[in-house]
PDB file of N, CA, C and O in Angstrom:
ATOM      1  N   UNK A   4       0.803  -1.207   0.000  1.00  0.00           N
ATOM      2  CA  UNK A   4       0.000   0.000   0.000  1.00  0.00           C
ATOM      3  C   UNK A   4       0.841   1.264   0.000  1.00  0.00           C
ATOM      4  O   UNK A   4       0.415   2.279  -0.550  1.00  0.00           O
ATOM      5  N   UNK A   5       2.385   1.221   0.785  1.00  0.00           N
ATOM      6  CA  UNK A   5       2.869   2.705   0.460  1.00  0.00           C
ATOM      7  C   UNK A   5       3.567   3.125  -0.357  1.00  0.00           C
ATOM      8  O   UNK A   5       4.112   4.228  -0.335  1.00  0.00           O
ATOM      9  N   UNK A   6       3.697   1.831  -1.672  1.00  0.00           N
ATOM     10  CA  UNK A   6       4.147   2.273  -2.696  1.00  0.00           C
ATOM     11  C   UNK A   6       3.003   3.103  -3.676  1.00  0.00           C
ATOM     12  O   UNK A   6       3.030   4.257  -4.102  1.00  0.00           O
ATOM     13  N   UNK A   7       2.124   2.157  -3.823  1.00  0.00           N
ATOM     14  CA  UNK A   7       0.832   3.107  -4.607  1.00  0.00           C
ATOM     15  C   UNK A   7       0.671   4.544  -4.033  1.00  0.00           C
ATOM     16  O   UNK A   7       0.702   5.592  -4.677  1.00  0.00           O
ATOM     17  N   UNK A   8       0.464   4.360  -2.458  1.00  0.00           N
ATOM     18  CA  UNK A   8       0.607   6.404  -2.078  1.00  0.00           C
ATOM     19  C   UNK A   8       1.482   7.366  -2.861  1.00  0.00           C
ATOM     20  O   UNK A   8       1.217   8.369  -3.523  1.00  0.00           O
ATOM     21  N   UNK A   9       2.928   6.557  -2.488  1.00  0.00           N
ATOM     22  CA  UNK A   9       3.930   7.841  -2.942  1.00  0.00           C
ATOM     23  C   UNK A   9       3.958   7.747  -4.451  1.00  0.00           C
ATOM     24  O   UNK A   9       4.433   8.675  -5.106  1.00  0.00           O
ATOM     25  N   UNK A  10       3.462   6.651  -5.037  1.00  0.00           N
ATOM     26  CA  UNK A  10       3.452   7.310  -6.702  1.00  0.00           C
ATOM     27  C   UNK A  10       2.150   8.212  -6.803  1.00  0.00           C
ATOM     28  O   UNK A  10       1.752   8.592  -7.904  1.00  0.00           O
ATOM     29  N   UNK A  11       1.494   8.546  -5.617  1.00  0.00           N
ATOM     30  CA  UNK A  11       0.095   9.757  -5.445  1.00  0.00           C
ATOM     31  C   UNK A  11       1.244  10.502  -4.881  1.00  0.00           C
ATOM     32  O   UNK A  11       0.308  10.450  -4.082  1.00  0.00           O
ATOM     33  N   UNK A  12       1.753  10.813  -4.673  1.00  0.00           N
ATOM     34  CA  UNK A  12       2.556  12.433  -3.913  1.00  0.00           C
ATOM     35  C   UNK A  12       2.181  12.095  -2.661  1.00  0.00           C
ATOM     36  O   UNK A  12       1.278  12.855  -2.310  1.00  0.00           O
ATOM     37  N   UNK A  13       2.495  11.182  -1.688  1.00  0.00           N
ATOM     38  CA  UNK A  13       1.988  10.860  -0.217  1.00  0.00           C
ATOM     39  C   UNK A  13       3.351  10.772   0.012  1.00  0.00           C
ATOM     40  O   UNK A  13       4.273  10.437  -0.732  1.00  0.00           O
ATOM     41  N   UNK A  14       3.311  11.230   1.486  1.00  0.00           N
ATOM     42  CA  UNK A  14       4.601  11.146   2.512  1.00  0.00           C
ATOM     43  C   UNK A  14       4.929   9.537   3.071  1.00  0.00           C
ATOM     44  O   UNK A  14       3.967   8.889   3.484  1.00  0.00           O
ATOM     45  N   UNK A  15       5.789   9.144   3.073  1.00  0.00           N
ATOM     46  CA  UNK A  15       6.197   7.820   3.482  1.00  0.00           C
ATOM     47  C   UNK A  15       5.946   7.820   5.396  1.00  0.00           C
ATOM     48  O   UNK A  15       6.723   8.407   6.149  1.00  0.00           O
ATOM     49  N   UNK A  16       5.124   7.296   5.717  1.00  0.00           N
ATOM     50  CA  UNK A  16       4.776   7.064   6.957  1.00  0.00           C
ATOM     51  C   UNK A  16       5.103   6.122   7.628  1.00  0.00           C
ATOM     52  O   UNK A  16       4.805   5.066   7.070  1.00  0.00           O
ATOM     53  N   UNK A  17       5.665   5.975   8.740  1.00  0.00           N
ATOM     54  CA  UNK A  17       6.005   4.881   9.436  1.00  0.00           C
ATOM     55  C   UNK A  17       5.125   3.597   9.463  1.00  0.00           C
ATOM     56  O   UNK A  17       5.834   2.657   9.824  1.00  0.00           O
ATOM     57  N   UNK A  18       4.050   3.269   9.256  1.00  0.00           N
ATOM     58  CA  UNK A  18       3.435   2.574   9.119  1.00  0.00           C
ATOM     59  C   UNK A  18       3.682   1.473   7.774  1.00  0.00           C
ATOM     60  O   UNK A  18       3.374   0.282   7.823  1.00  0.00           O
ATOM     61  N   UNK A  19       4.108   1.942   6.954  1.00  0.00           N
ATOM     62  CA  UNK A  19       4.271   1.735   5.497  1.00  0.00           C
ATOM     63  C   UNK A  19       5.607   1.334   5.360  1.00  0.00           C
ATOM     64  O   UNK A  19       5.951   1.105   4.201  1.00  0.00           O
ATOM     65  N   UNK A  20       6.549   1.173   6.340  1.00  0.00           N
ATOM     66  CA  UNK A  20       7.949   0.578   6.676  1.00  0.00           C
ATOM     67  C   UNK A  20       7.865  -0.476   7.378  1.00  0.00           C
ATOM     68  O   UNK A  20       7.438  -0.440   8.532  1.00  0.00           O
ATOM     69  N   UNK A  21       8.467  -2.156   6.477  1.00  0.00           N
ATOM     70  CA  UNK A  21       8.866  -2.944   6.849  1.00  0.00           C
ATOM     71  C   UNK A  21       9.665  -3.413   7.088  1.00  0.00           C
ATOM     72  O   UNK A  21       9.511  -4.447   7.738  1.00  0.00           O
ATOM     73  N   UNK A  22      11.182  -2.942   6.701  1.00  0.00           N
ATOM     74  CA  UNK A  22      12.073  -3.829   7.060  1.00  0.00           C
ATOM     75  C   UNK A  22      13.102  -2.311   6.730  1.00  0.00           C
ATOM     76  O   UNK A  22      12.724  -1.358   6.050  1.00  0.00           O
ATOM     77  N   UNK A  23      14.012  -2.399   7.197  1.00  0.00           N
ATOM     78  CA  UNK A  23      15.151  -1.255   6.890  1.00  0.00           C
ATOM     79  C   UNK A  23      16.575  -2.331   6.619  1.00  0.00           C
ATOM     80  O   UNK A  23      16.654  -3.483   7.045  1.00  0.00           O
ATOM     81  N   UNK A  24      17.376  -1.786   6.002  1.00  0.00           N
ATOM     82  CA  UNK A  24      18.453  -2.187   5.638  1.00  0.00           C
ATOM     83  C   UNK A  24      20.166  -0.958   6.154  1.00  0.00           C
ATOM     84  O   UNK A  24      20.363   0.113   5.579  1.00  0.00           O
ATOM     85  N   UNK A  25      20.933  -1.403   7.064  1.00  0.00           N
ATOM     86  CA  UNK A  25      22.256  -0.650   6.737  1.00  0.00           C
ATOM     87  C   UNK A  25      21.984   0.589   7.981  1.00  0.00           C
ATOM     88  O   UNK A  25      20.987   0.858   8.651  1.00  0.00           O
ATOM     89  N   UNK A  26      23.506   1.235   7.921  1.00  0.00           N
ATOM     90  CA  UNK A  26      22.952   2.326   8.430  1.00  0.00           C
ATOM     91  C   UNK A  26      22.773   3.995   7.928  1.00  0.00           C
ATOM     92  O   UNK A  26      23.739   4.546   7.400  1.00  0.00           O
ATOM     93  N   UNK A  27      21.986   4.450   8.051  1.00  0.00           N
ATOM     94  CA  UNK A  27      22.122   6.040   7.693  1.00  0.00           C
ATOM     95  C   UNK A  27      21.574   6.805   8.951  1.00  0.00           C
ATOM     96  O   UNK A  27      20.862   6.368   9.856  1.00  0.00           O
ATOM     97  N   UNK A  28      21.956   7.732   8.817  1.00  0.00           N
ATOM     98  CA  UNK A  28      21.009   9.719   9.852  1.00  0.00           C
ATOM     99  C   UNK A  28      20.438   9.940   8.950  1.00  0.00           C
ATOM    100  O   UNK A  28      20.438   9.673   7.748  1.00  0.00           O
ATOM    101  N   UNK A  29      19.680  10.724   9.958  1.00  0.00           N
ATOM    102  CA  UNK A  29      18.806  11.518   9.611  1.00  0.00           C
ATOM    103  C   UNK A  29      19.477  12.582   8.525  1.00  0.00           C
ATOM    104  O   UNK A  29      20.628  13.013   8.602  1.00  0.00           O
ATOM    105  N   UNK A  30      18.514  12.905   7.509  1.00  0.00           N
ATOM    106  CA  UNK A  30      18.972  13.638   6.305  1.00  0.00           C
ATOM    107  C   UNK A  30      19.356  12.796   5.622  1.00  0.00           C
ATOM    108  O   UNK A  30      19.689  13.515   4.679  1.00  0.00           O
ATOM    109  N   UNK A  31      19.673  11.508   5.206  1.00  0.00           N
ATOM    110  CA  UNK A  31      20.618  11.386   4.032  1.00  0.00           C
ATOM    111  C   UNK A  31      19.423  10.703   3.111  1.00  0.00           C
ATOM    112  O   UNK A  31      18.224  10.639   3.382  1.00  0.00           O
ATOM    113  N   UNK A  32      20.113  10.216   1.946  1.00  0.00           N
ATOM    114  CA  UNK A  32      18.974   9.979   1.449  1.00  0.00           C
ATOM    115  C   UNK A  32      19.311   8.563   0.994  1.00  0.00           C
ATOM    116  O   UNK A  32      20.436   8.067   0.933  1.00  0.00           O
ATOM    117  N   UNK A  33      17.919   7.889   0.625  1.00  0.00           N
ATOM    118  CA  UNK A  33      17.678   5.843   1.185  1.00  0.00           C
ATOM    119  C   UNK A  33      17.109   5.763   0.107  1.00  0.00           C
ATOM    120  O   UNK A  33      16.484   6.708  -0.375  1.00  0.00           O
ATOM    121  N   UNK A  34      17.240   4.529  -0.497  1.00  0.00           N
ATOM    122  CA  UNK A  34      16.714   3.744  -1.582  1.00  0.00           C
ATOM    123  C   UNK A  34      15.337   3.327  -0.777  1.00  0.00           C
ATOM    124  O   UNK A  34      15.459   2.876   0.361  1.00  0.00           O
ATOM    125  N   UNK A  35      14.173   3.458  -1.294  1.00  0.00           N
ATOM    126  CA  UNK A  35      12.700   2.429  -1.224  1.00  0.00           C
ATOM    127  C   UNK A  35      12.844   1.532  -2.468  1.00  0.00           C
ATOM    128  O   UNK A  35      13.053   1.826  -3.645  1.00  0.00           O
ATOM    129  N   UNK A  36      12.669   0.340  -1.845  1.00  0.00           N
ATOM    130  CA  UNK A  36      12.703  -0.898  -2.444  1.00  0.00           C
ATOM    131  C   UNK A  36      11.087  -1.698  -2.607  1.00  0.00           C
ATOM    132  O   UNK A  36      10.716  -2.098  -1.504  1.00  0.00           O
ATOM    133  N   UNK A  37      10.289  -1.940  -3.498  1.00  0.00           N
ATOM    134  CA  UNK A  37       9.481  -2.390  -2.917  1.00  0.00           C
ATOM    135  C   UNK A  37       9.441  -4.134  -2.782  1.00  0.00           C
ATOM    136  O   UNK A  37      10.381  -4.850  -3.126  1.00  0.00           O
ATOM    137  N   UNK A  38       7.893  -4.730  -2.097  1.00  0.00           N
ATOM    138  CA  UNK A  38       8.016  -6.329  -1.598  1.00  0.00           C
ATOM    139  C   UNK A  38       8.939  -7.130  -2.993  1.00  0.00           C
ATOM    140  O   UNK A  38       9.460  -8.224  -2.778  1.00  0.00           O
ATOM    141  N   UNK A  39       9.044  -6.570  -4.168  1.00  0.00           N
ATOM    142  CA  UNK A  39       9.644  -7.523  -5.218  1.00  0.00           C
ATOM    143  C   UNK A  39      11.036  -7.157  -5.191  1.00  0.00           C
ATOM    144  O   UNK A  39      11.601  -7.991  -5.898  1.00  0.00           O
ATOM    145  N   UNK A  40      11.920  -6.302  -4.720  1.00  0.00           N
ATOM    146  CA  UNK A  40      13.356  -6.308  -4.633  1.00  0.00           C
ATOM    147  C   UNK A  40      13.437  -5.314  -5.199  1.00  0.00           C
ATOM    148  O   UNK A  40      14.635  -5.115  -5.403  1.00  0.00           O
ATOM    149  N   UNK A  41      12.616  -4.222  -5.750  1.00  0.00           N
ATOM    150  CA  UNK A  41      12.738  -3.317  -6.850  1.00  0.00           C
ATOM    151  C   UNK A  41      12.488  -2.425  -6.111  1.00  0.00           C
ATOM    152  O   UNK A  41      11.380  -2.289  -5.593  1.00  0.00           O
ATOM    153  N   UNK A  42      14.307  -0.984  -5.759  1.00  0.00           N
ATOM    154  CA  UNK A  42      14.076   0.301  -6.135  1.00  0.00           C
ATOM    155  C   UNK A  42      13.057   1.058  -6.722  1.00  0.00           C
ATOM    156  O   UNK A  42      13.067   0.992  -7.951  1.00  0.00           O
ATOM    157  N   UNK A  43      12.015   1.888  -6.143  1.00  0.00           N
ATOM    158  CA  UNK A  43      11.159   2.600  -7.005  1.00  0.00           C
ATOM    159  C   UNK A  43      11.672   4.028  -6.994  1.00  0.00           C
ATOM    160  O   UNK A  43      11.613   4.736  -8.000  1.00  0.00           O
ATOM    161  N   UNK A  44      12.162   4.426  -5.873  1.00  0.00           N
ATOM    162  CA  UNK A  44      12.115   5.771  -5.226  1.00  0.00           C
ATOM    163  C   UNK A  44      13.646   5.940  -4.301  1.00  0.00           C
ATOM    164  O   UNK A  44      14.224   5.000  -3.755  1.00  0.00           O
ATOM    165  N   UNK A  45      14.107   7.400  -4.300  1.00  0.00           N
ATOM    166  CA  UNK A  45      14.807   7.650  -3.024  1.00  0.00           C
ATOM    167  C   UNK A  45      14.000   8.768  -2.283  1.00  0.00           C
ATOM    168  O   UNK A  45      12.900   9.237  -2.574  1.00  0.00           O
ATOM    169  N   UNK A  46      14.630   8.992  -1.509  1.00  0.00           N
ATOM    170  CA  UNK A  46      14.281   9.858  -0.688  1.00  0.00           C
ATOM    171  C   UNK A  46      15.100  10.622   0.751  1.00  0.00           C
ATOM    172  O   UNK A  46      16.039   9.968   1.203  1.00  0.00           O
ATOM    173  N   UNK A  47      14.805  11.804   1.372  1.00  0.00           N
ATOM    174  CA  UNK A  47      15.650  12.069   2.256  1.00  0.00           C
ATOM    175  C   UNK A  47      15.004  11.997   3.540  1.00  0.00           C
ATOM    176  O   UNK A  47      14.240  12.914   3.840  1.00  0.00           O
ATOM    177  N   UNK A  48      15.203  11.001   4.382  1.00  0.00           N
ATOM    178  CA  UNK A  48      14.972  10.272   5.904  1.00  0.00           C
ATOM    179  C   UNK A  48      14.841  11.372   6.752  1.00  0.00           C
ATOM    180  O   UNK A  48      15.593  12.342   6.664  1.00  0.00           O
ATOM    181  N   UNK A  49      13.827  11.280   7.670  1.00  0.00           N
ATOM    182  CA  UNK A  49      13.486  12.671   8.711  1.00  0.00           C
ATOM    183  C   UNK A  49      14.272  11.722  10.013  1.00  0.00           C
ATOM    184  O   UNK A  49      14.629  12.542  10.859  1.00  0.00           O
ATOM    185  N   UNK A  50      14.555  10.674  10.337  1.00  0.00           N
ATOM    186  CA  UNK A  50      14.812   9.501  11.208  1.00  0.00           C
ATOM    187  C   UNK A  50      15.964   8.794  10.598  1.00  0.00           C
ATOM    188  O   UNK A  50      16.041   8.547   9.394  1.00  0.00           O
ATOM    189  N   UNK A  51      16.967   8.440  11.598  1.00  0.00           N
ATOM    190  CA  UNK A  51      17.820   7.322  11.438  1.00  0.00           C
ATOM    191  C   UNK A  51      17.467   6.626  11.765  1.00  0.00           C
ATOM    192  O   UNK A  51      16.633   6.674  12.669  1.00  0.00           O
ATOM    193  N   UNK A  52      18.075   5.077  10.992  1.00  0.00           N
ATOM    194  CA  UNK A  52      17.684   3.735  11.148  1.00  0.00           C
ATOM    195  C   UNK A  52      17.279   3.246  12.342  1.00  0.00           C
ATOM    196  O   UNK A  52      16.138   2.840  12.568  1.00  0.00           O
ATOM    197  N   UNK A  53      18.591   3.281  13.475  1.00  0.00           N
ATOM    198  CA  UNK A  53      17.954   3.280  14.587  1.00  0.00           C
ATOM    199  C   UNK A  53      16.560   3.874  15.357  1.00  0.00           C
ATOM    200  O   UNK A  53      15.947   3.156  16.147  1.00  0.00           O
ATOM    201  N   UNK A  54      16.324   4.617  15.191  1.00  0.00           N
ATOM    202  CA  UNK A  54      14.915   5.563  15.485  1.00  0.00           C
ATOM    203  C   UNK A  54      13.672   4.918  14.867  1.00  0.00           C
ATOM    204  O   UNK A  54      12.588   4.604  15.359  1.00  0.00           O
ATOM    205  N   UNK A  55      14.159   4.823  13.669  1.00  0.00           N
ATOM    206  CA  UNK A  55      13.019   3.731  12.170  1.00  0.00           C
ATOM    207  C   UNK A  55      12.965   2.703  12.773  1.00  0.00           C
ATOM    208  O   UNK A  55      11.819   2.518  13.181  1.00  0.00           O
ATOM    209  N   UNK A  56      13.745   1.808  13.082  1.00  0.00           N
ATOM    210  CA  UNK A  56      13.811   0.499  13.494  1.00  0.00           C
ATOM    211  C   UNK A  56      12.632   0.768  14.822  1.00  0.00           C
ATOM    212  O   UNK A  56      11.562   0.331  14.398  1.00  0.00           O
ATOM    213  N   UNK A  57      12.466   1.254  16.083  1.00  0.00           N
ATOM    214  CA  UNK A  57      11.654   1.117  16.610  1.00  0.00           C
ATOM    215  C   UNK A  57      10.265   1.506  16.433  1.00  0.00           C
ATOM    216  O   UNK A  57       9.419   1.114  17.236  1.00  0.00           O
ATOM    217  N   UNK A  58       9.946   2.286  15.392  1.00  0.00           N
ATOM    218  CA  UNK A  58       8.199   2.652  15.291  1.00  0.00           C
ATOM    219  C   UNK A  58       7.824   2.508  13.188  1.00  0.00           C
ATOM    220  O   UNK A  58       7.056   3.062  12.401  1.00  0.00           O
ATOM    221  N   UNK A  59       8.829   1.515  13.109  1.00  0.00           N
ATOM    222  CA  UNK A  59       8.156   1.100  12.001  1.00  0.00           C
ATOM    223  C   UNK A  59       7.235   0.199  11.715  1.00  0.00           C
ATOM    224  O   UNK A  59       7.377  -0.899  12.253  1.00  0.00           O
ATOM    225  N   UNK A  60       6.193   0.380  10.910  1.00  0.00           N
ATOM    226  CA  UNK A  60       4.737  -0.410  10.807  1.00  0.00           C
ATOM    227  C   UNK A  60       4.284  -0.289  11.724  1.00  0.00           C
ATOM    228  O   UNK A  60       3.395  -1.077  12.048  1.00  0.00           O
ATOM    229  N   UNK A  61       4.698   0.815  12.632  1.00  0.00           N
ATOM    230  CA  UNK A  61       3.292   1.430  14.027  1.00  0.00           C
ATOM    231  C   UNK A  61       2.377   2.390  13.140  1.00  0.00           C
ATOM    232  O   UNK A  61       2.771   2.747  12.030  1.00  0.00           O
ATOM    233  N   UNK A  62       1.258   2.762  13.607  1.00  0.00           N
ATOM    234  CA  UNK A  62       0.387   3.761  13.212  1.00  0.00           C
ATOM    235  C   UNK A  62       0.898   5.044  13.819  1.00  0.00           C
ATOM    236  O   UNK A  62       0.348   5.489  14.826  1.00  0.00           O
ATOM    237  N   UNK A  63       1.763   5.567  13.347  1.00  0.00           N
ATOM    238  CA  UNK A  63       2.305   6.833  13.998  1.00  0.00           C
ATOM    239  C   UNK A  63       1.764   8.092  13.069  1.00  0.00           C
ATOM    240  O   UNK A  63       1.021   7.796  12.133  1.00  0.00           O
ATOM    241  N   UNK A  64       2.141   9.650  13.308  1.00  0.00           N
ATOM    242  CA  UNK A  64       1.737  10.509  12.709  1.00  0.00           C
ATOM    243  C   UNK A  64       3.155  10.704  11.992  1.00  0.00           C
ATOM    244  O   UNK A  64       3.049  11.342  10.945  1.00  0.00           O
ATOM    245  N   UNK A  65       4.116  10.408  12.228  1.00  0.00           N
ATOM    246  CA  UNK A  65       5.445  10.131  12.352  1.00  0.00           C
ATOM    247  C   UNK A  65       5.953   9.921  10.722  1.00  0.00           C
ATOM    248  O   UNK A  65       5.752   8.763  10.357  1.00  0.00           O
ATOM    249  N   UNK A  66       6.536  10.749   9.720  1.00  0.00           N
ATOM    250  CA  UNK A  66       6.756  10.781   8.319  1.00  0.00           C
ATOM    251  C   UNK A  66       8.118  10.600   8.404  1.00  0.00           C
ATOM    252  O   UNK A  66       8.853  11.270   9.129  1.00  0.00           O
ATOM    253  N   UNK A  67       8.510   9.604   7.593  1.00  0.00           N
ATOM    254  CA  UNK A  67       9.924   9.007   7.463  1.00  0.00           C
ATOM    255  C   UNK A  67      10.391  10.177   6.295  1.00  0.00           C
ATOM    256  O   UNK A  67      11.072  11.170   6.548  1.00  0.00           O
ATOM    257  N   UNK A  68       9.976   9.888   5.268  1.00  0.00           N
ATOM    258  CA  UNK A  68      10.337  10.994   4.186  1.00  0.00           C
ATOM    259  C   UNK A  68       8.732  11.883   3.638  1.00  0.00           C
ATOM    260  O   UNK A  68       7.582  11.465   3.506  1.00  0.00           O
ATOM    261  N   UNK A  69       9.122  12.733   3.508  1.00  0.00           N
ATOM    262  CA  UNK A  69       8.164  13.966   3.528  1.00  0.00           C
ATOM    263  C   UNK A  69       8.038  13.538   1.655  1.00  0.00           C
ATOM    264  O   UNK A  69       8.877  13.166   0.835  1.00  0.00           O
ATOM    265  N   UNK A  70       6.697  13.796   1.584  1.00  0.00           N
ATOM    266  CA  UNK A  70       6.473  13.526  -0.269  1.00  0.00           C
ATOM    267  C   UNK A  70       7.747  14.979  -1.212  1.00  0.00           C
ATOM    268  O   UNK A  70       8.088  14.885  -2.391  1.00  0.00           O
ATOM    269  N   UNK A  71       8.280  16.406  -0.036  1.00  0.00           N
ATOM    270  CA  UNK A  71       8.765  17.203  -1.637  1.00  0.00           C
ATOM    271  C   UNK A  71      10.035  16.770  -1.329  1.00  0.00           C
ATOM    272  O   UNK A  71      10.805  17.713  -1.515  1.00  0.00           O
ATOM    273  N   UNK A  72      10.790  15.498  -0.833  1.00  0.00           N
ATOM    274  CA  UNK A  72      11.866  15.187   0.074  1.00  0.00           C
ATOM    275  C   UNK A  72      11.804  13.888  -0.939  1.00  0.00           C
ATOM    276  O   UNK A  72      12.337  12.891  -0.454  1.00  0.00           O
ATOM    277  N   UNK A  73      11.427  13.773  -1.837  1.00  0.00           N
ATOM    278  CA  UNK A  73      11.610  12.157  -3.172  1.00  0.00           C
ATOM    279  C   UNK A  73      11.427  12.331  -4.223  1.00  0.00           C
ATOM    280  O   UNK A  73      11.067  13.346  -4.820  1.00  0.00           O
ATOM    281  N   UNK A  74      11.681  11.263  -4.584  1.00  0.00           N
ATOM    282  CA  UNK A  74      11.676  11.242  -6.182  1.00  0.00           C
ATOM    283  C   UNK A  74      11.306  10.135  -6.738  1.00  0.00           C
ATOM    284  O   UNK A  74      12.063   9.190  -6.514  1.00  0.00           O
ATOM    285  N   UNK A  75      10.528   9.952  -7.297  1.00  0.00           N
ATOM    286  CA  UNK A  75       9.779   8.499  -8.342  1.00  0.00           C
ATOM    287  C   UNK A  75      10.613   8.196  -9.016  1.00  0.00           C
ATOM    288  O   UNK A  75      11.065   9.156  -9.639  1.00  0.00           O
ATOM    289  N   UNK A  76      11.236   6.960  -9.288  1.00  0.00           N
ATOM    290  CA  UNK A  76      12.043   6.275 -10.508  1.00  0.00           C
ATOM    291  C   UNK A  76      11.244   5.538 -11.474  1.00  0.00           C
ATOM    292  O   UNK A  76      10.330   4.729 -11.316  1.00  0.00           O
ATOM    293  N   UNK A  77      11.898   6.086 -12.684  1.00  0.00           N
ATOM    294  CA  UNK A  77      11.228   5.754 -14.137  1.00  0.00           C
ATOM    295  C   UNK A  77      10.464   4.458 -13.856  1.00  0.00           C
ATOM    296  O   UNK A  77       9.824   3.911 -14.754  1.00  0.00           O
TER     297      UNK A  77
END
């Protein structure tokens, strides 16, 4: 479901995060991969991994990457 959002211009929400990979901070910017192994998108992380790692796939108000903070790949 949060791949179909962000190809709508939707903010990546913690909820919509399953699994994280590696480490980054806050600011840098992360490959979205979706369930088939496939890169769709990057984007620039409001949260480091560590931080992600605890309230991901919670119902939070909580925006991992902000929708003007990405970019759709072809």
């Amino acid at each position: 479901g949060a791949k179909v959002a962000l190809m709508h211009k939707k903010s990546l929400l913690s909820v919509g995060v399953l699994e994280t990979f590696g480490d980054f901070a806050c600011g840098d910017i992360v490959s979205l991969i979706d369930t088939k192994g496939h890169e769709f998108a990057r984007g620039r992380v409001s949260l480091a991994n560590k931080q992600l790692e605890k309230i991901k796939g919670s119902h939070t108000d909580k925006e991992v990457i902000h929708c003007d903070n990405m970019v759709i790949l072809g």
